[in-house]
C-alpha positions in Angstrom: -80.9 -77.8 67.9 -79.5 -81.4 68.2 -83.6 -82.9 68.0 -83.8 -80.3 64.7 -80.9 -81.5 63.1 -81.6 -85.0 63.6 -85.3 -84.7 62.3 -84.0 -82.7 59.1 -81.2 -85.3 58.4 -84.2 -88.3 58.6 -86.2 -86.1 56.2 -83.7 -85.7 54.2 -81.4 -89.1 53.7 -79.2 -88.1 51.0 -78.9 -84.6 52.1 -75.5 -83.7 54.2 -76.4 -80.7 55.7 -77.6 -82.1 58.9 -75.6 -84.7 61.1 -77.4 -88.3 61.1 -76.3 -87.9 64.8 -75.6 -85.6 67.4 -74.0 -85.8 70.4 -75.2 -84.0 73.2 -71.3 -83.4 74.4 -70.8 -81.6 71.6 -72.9 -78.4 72.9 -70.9 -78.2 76.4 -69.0 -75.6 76.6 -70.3 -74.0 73.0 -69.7 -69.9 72.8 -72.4 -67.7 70.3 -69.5 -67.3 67.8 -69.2 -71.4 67.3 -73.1 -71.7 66.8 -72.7 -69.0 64.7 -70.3 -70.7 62.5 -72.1 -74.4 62.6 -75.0 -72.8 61.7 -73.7 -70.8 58.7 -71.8 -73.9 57.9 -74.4 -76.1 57.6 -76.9 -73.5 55.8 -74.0 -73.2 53.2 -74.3 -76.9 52.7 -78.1 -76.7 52.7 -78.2 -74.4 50.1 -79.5 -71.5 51.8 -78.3 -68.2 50.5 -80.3 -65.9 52.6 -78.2 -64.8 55.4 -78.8 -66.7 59.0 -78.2 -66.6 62.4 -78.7 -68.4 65.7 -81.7 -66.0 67.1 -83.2 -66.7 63.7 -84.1 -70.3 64.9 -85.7 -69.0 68.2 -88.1 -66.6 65.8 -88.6 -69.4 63.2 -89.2 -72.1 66.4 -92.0 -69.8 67.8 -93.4 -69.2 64.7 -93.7 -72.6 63.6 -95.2 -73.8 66.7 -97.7 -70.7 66.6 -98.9 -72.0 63.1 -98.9 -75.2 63.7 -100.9 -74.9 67.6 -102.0 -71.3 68.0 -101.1 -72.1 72.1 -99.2 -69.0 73.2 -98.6 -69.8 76.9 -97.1 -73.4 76.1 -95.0 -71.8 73.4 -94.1 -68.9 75.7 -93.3 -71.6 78.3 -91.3 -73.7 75.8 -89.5 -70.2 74.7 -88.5 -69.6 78.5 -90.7 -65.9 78.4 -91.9 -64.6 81.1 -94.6 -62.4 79.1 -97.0 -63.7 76.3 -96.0 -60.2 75.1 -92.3 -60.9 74.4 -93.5 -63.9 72.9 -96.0 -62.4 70.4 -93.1 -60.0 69.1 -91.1 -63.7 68.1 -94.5 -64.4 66.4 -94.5 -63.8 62.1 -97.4 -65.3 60.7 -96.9 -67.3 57.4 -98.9 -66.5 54.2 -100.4 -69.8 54.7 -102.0 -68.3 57.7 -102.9 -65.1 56.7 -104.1 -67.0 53.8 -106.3 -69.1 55.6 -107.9 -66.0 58.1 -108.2 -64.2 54.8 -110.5 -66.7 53.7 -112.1 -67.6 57.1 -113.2 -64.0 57.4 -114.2 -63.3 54.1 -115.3 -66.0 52.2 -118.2 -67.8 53.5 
């Protein structure tokens, strides 16, 4: 979270919905209903209407790097799963992929 919200705030420079920096001391000690907040905080400020959560990021994390790489076991290993199977479930392919195996299948 503290790398994301760092890379978003670069992305973004005039954007305040991600802290320019983060301080790892901040997540000691954090319980699931802080997170919870934070994160609905800083959607709110983001503009985001749709309605979010923490486990949100682990699906849209593994999903991302699926799309991007296509490497199940490192993104199982980055994931902590012990089964590529619990890791496939995270897994929601973009229209941009299904897009592109649409075409890769049929249009050649």
């Amino acid at each position: 979270l503290p790398i994301f919200m760092q890379r978003e705030s670069q992305k973004r420079p005039g954007c305040k919905a991600f802290p320019v920096h983060v301080d790892k001391k901040i997540f000691e000690n954090v319980d699931r209903s802080q997170v919870r907040a934070v994160l609905k905080r800083y959607a709110k400020r983001a503009g985001i209407e749709k309605k979010v959560f923490p486990h949100l990021l682990r699906h849209s994390f593994i999903t991302r790097m699926h799309a991007k790489t296509g490497n199940i076991p490192v993104i199982q290993k980055l994931a902590g799963h012990s089964s590529s199977a619990t890791t496939a479930r995270y897994i929601h392919p973009t229209y941009e992929v299904m897009e592109q195996v649409y075409k890769d299948a049929f249009e050649k």
